[in-house]
CSV table of C-alpha atoms in Angstrom, one decimal:
chain,number,residue,atom,x,y,z
A,150,MET,CA,-0.2,0.2,0.4
A,151,SER,CA,1.5,4.1,-1.1
A,152,GLN,CA,2.3,6.2,1.1
A,153,ALA,CA,-1.1,7.7,0.2
A,154,GLU,CA,-3.7,5.4,0.0
A,155,LYS,CA,-2.2,5.5,3.5
A,156,LEU,CA,-3.6,8.8,4.2
A,157,TYR,CA,-6.7,8.5,2.2
A,158,HIS,CA,-7.7,6.0,5.0
A,159,ARG,CA,-6.5,8.0,7.9
A,160,VAL,CA,-8.1,10.7,6.4
A,161,VAL,CA,-11.9,9.0,6.4
A,162,CYS,CA,-11.2,7.1,9.3
A,163,GLY,CA,-10.5,10.3,10.9
A,164,VAL,CA,-13.5,12.0,9.2
A,165,LEU,CA,-15.8,9.3,10.9
A,166,LEU,CA,-14.6,9.2,13.6
A,167,VAL,CA,-15.4,13.3,14.0
A,168,ILE,CA,-19.0,11.7,12.7
A,169,LEU,CA,-19.2,9.8,15.3
A,170,ALA,CA,-18.1,12.0,17.9
A,171,LEU,CA,-20.2,15.0,17.3
A,172,PRO,CA,-23.5,14.1,19.0
A,173,LEU,CA,-21.3,12.8,21.8
A,174,LEU,CA,-18.8,15.9,22.4
A,175,ALA,CA,-22.2,18.3,21.6
A,176,THR,CA,-24.3,16.4,24.7
A,177,LEU,CA,-21.3,17.2,26.2
A,178,LEU,CA,-21.2,20.5,26.4
A,179,TYR,CA,-24.8,20.3,26.8
A,180,ALA,CA,-24.1,18.8,30.1
A,181,LEU,CA,-21.1,20.4,31.4
A,182,SER,CA,-23.4,24.1,30.6
A,183,ARG,CA,-25.5,26.5,33.6
A,184,GLU,CA,-27.4,27.6,30.8
A,185,TRP,CA,-28.7,26.7,26.8
A,186,SER,CA,-30.9,28.2,25.1
A,187,ASP,CA,-31.7,30.9,23.0
A,188,THR,CA,-27.7,31.8,22.6
A,189,ILE,CA,-24.6,30.3,20.3
A,190,MET,CA,-22.6,28.9,23.1
A,191,PRO,CA,-23.1,28.4,26.3
A,192,GLN,CA,-24.4,30.3,29.4
A,193,GLY,CA,-21.7,29.0,32.5
A,194,VAL,CA,-19.4,25.5,33.0
A,195,THR,CA,-20.9,23.9,35.6
A,196,LEU,CA,-20.8,20.4,37.1
A,197,SER,CA,-23.3,20.7,39.1
A,198,TRP,CA,-25.6,18.6,36.7
A,199,PHE,CA,-23.2,16.0,37.0
A,200,ILE,CA,-22.8,15.6,41.3
A,201,GLU,CA,-26.9,15.9,40.8
A,202,LEU,CA,-27.0,12.6,39.3
A,203,TRP,CA,-24.6,10.4,40.7
A,204,GLN,CA,-25.1,11.8,44.5
A,205,ASP,CA,-29.3,10.7,43.1
A,206,PRO,CA,-29.3,7.3,45.1
A,207,ARG,CA,-32.0,6.1,42.8
A,208,PHE,CA,-29.1,5.8,39.8
A,209,LEU,CA,-26.9,4.5,41.2
A,210,ALA,CA,-29.9,1.6,42.2
A,211,ALA,CA,-30.5,2.0,38.1
A,212,LEU,CA,-26.8,1.4,37.6
A,213,GLY,CA,-26.4,-1.9,39.8
A,214,HIS,CA,-29.2,-3.4,39.3
A,215,SER,CA,-27.7,-2.9,35.4
A,216,LEU,CA,-24.6,-3.9,35.8
A,217,VAL,CA,-26.4,-7.0,38.3
A,218,ILE,CA,-28.4,-8.5,35.1
A,219,CYS,CA,-25.9,-8.3,32.2
A,220,LEU,CA,-22.9,-9.8,34.3
A,221,GLY,CA,-25.7,-12.2,35.7
A,222,ALA,CA,-26.7,-12.8,31.6
A,223,LEU,CA,-23.1,-13.4,30.1
A,224,VAL,CA,-21.8,-15.5,32.9
A,225,PHE,CA,-25.1,-17.3,32.1
A,226,SER,CA,-24.5,-17.9,28.8
A,227,LEU,CA,-20.9,-18.2,29.2
A,228,LEU,CA,-21.3,-21.3,31.0
A,229,LEU,CA,-23.9,-22.4,29.3
A,230,VAL,CA,-22.8,-21.7,25.0
A,231,LEU,CA,-18.8,-22.6,25.7
A,232,PRO,CA,-19.5,-26.4,27.0
A,233,ALA,CA,-22.2,-26.9,23.8
A,234,MET,CA,-20.4,-25.1,22.0
A,235,PHE,CA,-17.3,-27.2,22.4
A,236,VAL,CA,-18.8,-30.5,22.1
A,237,ILE,CA,-20.4,-29.5,18.8
A,238,ALA,CA,-17.5,-28.6,17.5
A,239,TYR,CA,-16.0,-31.8,18.8
A,240,TYR,CA,-17.9,-34.1,18.7
A,241,TYR,CA,-21.2,-33.4,15.9
A,242,PRO,CA,-20.3,-31.0,13.9
A,243,ARG,CA,-23.2,-31.2,11.3
A,244,LEU,CA,-25.2,-29.9,13.7
A,245,ASP,CA,-23.8,-26.4,13.4
A,246,SER,CA,-25.6,-25.2,10.7
A,247,ILE,CA,-28.9,-25.9,12.7
A,248,MET,CA,-27.5,-23.9,15.5
A,249,GLY,CA,-26.7,-21.1,12.7
A,250,VAL,CA,-30.8,-20.9,12.1
A,251,LEU,CA,-31.9,-21.6,16.5
A,252,ILE,CA,-29.7,-18.6,17.2
A,253,LEU,CA,-31.9,-15.9,14.4
A,254,MET,CA,-34.9,-17.3,16.6
A,255,PRO,CA,-34.4,-14.1,18.7
A,256,PHE,CA,-34.3,-12.0,16.8
A,257,ALA,CA,-36.8,-13.2,14.4
A,258,VAL,CA,-39.8,-12.8,17.2
A,259,PRO,CA,-40.3,-8.6,17.9
A,260,PRO,CA,-39.5,-8.1,22.0
A,261,VAL,CA,-42.4,-6.4,22.4
A,262,VAL,CA,-44.2,-10.1,21.4
A,263,SER,CA,-42.0,-11.9,23.1
A,264,SER,CA,-42.5,-9.6,26.1
A,265,VAL,CA,-46.8,-10.4,26.6
A,266,GLY,CA,-45.5,-13.5,26.5
A,267,LEU,CA,-44.0,-13.5,29.2
A,268,LEU,CA,-46.4,-12.1,31.1
A,269,GLN,CA,-48.7,-14.3,30.6
A,270,LEU,CA,-46.3,-17.2,31.1
A,271,TYR,CA,-44.5,-16.1,34.7
A,272,SER,CA,-47.2,-13.0,36.6
A,273,SER,CA,-48.6,-16.6,37.7
A,274,GLU,CA,-47.7,-19.1,40.8
A,275,PRO,CA,-46.2,-21.2,40.3
A,276,LEU,CA,-43.3,-19.3,38.6
A,277,MET,CA,-44.0,-15.6,39.4
A,278,LEU,CA,-41.0,-13.9,37.5
A,279,THR,CA,-42.0,-10.6,37.0
A,280,GLY,CA,-40.7,-7.5,38.5
A,281,THR,CA,-38.1,-9.7,40.1
A,282,PRO,CA,-33.9,-9.7,38.1
A,283,TRP,CA,-34.1,-13.0,37.8
A,284,ILE,CA,-36.4,-13.6,34.5
A,285,LEU,CA,-34.6,-10.5,33.0
A,286,ILE,CA,-31.3,-12.3,32.9
A,287,GLY,CA,-32.8,-15.0,31.5
A,288,CYS,CA,-34.5,-13.1,28.1
A,289,TYR,CA,-31.0,-11.4,27.8
A,290,PHE,CA,-29.3,-14.7,27.9
A,291,THR,CA,-31.3,-14.7,25.1
A,292,ILE,CA,-30.4,-11.6,23.3
A,293,ALA,CA,-26.4,-12.4,24.2
A,294,LEU,CA,-26.8,-16.2,22.7
A,295,PRO,CA,-25.9,-15.6,18.8
A,296,PHE,CA,-23.4,-13.5,20.2
A,297,MET,CA,-22.2,-15.2,21.5
A,298,TYR,CA,-22.2,-18.3,19.2
A,299,ARG,CA,-21.2,-16.4,16.6
A,300,ALA,CA,-18.2,-15.1,18.0
A,301,ILE,CA,-16.4,-17.8,19.9
A,302,ALA,CA,-18.3,-19.9,16.8
A,303,ASN,CA,-15.6,-18.6,14.3
A,304,ASN,CA,-12.8,-18.5,16.4
A,305,MET,CA,-13.3,-21.9,17.8
A,306,GLN,CA,-12.7,-22.8,14.2
A,307,SER,CA,-9.5,-21.0,13.6
A,308,VAL,CA,-8.1,-22.7,15.5
A,309,ASN,CA,-8.2,-26.2,14.4
A,310,LEU,CA,-9.7,-27.7,17.5
A,311,LYS,CA,-9.4,-31.3,16.2
A,312,GLU,CA,-5.8,-31.3,15.9
A,313,LEU,CA,-5.4,-29.6,19.6
A,314,MET,CA,-7.3,-32.1,20.5
A,315,ASP,CA,-5.6,-34.9,19.9
A,316,ALA,CA,-1.9,-33.1,21.0
A,317,ALA,CA,-3.3,-32.3,24.1
A,318,HIS,CA,-5.0,-37.1,24.4
A,319,LEU,CA,-1.0,-37.9,22.4
A,320,LEU,CA,0.2,-36.4,26.2
A,321,GLY,CA,-1.6,-37.9,28.4
A,322,ALA,CA,-4.0,-35.0,28.6
A,323,GLY,CA,-8.3,-36.2,30.0
A,324,THR,CA,-11.1,-34.3,26.5
A,325,PHE,CA,-11.7,-32.1,29.4
A,326,ARG,CA,-8.6,-31.3,30.9
A,327,ALA,CA,-7.3,-30.4,27.2
A,328,ALA,CA,-10.5,-28.8,26.8
A,329,LEU,CA,-10.0,-26.7,30.1
A,330,PHE,CA,-6.3,-25.7,29.1
A,331,VAL,CA,-5.2,-25.8,25.3
A,332,VAL,CA,-9.1,-25.2,24.0
A,333,LEU,CA,-10.4,-22.1,26.1
A,334,PRO,CA,-7.0,-20.5,26.8
A,335,ASN,CA,-7.2,-20.1,22.2
A,336,LEU,CA,-11.1,-18.5,22.3
A,337,ARG,CA,-9.5,-16.3,24.4
A,338,LYS,CA,-9.5,-13.3,22.1
A,339,GLY,CA,-13.1,-14.8,20.7
A,340,VAL,CA,-14.8,-14.9,24.3
A,341,MET,CA,-13.5,-11.7,25.5
A,342,VAL,CA,-15.4,-9.9,21.7
A,343,ALA,CA,-18.5,-12.2,22.2
A,344,VAL,CA,-19.1,-10.1,26.2
A,345,LEU,CA,-18.0,-6.8,24.8
A,346,LEU,CA,-20.6,-6.9,21.8
A,347,SER,CA,-23.3,-8.5,24.4
A,348,PHE,CA,-22.7,-6.2,27.3
A,349,SER,CA,-22.6,-2.8,25.6
A,350,PHE,CA,-25.9,-4.4,23.4
A,351,LEU,CA,-27.6,-6.4,26.7
A,352,ILE,CA,-26.8,-2.7,28.9
A,353,GLY,CA,-28.5,-1.0,26.3
A,354,GLU,CA,-31.2,-3.0,26.1
A,355,PHE,CA,-35.3,-1.7,27.6
A,356,VAL,CA,-38.1,-2.8,26.1
A,357,PHE,CA,-38.1,-6.2,28.2
A,358,ALA,CA,-36.2,-4.2,31.6
A,359,ASN,CA,-39.9,-1.6,30.8
A,360,MET,CA,-42.6,-3.9,29.8
A,361,LEU,CA,-41.2,-6.8,32.4
A,362,THR,CA,-39.5,-5.3,35.4
A,363,GLY,CA,-40.2,-1.6,35.2
A,364,ASN,CA,-40.0,0.0,38.5
A,365,SER,CA,-40.4,-2.5,41.2
A,366,TYR,CA,-36.2,-3.5,39.2
A,367,GLU,CA,-35.5,-0.2,37.7
A,368,THR,CA,-32.4,-0.9,34.9
A,369,LEU,CA,-31.1,2.6,34.0
A,370,GLN,CA,-32.7,2.2,30.1
A,371,VAL,CA,-35.8,2.8,32.6
A,372,TYR,CA,-34.6,5.5,34.8
A,373,LEU,CA,-33.5,7.5,31.8
A,374,TYR,CA,-36.2,7.3,30.2
A,375,ASN,CA,-38.7,7.8,33.3
A,376,MET,CA,-36.7,11.0,33.7
A,377,ARG,CA,-37.4,12.3,29.8
A,378,ASN,CA,-39.6,14.2,31.7
A,379,GLY,CA,-36.1,16.0,33.3
A,380,SER,CA,-34.3,18.6,33.3
A,381,GLY,CA,-32.6,18.4,29.6
A,382,HIS,CA,-29.5,18.7,31.4
A,383,PHE,CA,-29.7,16.4,33.9
A,384,THR,CA,-30.7,13.6,31.2
A,385,SER,CA,-27.9,14.9,28.3
A,386,ALA,CA,-25.3,14.1,32.4
A,387,LEU,CA,-27.5,11.2,32.1
A,388,VAL,CA,-26.3,9.6,29.0
A,389,ILE,CA,-22.6,10.8,29.1
A,390,SER,CA,-22.6,8.8,32.5
A,391,TYR,CA,-23.4,6.0,30.4
A,392,PHE,CA,-21.1,6.0,27.8
A,393,THR,CA,-18.6,6.5,30.3
A,394,VAL,CA,-20.0,3.8,32.4
A,395,ILE,CA,-19.7,1.2,29.0
A,396,LEU,CA,-16.0,2.9,28.0
A,397,LEU,CA,-14.5,1.8,32.0
A,398,VAL,CA,-15.7,-0.9,31.5
A,399,THR,CA,-14.4,-2.2,27.8
A,400,GLY,CA,-11.2,-0.7,29.3
A,401,VAL,CA,-11.0,-3.0,32.2
A,402,ALA,CA,-11.9,-6.3,29.8
A,403,ASN,CA,-9.4,-5.1,27.2
A,404,LEU,CA,-7.1,-4.6,30.2
A,405,LEU,CA,-7.5,-8.1,31.8
A,406,ASN,CA,-7.5,-9.3,28.6
A,407,ARG,CA,-3.6,-8.6,27.5
A,408,LYS,CA,-2.9,-9.3,31.1
């Protein structure tokens, strides 16, 4: 690739980055402004909206609820998906095409429609789960499953699973030990991509959280919806804080992945 082509690609990437960052920068500027209504530039800069937000116990509770549900759904997904994918890839590779169809089913039914069915199923005995985090963890598992499966499946196809297992067996390792200490470390990048992609999608989910739990177990998106009639500066501070949390979680995950 010539220097001109490299420069062109850098310019294009820079322009795209600026275009994507402009709405976020405008939101940040509005969140930092004391007042901004009839002037071109904000009238004064303040951190009072962020201070008010992070001192709100309701916001802190909603943030904690979102993190608990997302992390719970991700852990549950990994514990189920990884063993199932290993069994399919190593013992029954022909089932991969069937799984490719099954993982698309959560996208075939709109969340509004499935929420109505879930309300009918889990609003009475013996399983009264509506209004609890357990029903959201189950719903979020179905949302994360396609991202988890496809990202890890692509990584698994690139590591020559059968050759790794055969080599481990020749060295005296059992199937479980080989899968845990040989195959799993080679899937680290795929697992990290799947976790980060699923987390960024789940923490922004609104329909299931609003219809199945609502204010009884308020998540971050439901809190943002409930604050829609308040101050625009306060809401902007909430959006910036939301993006900051995602960036922090992503940065910590990348740091752990490098180590």
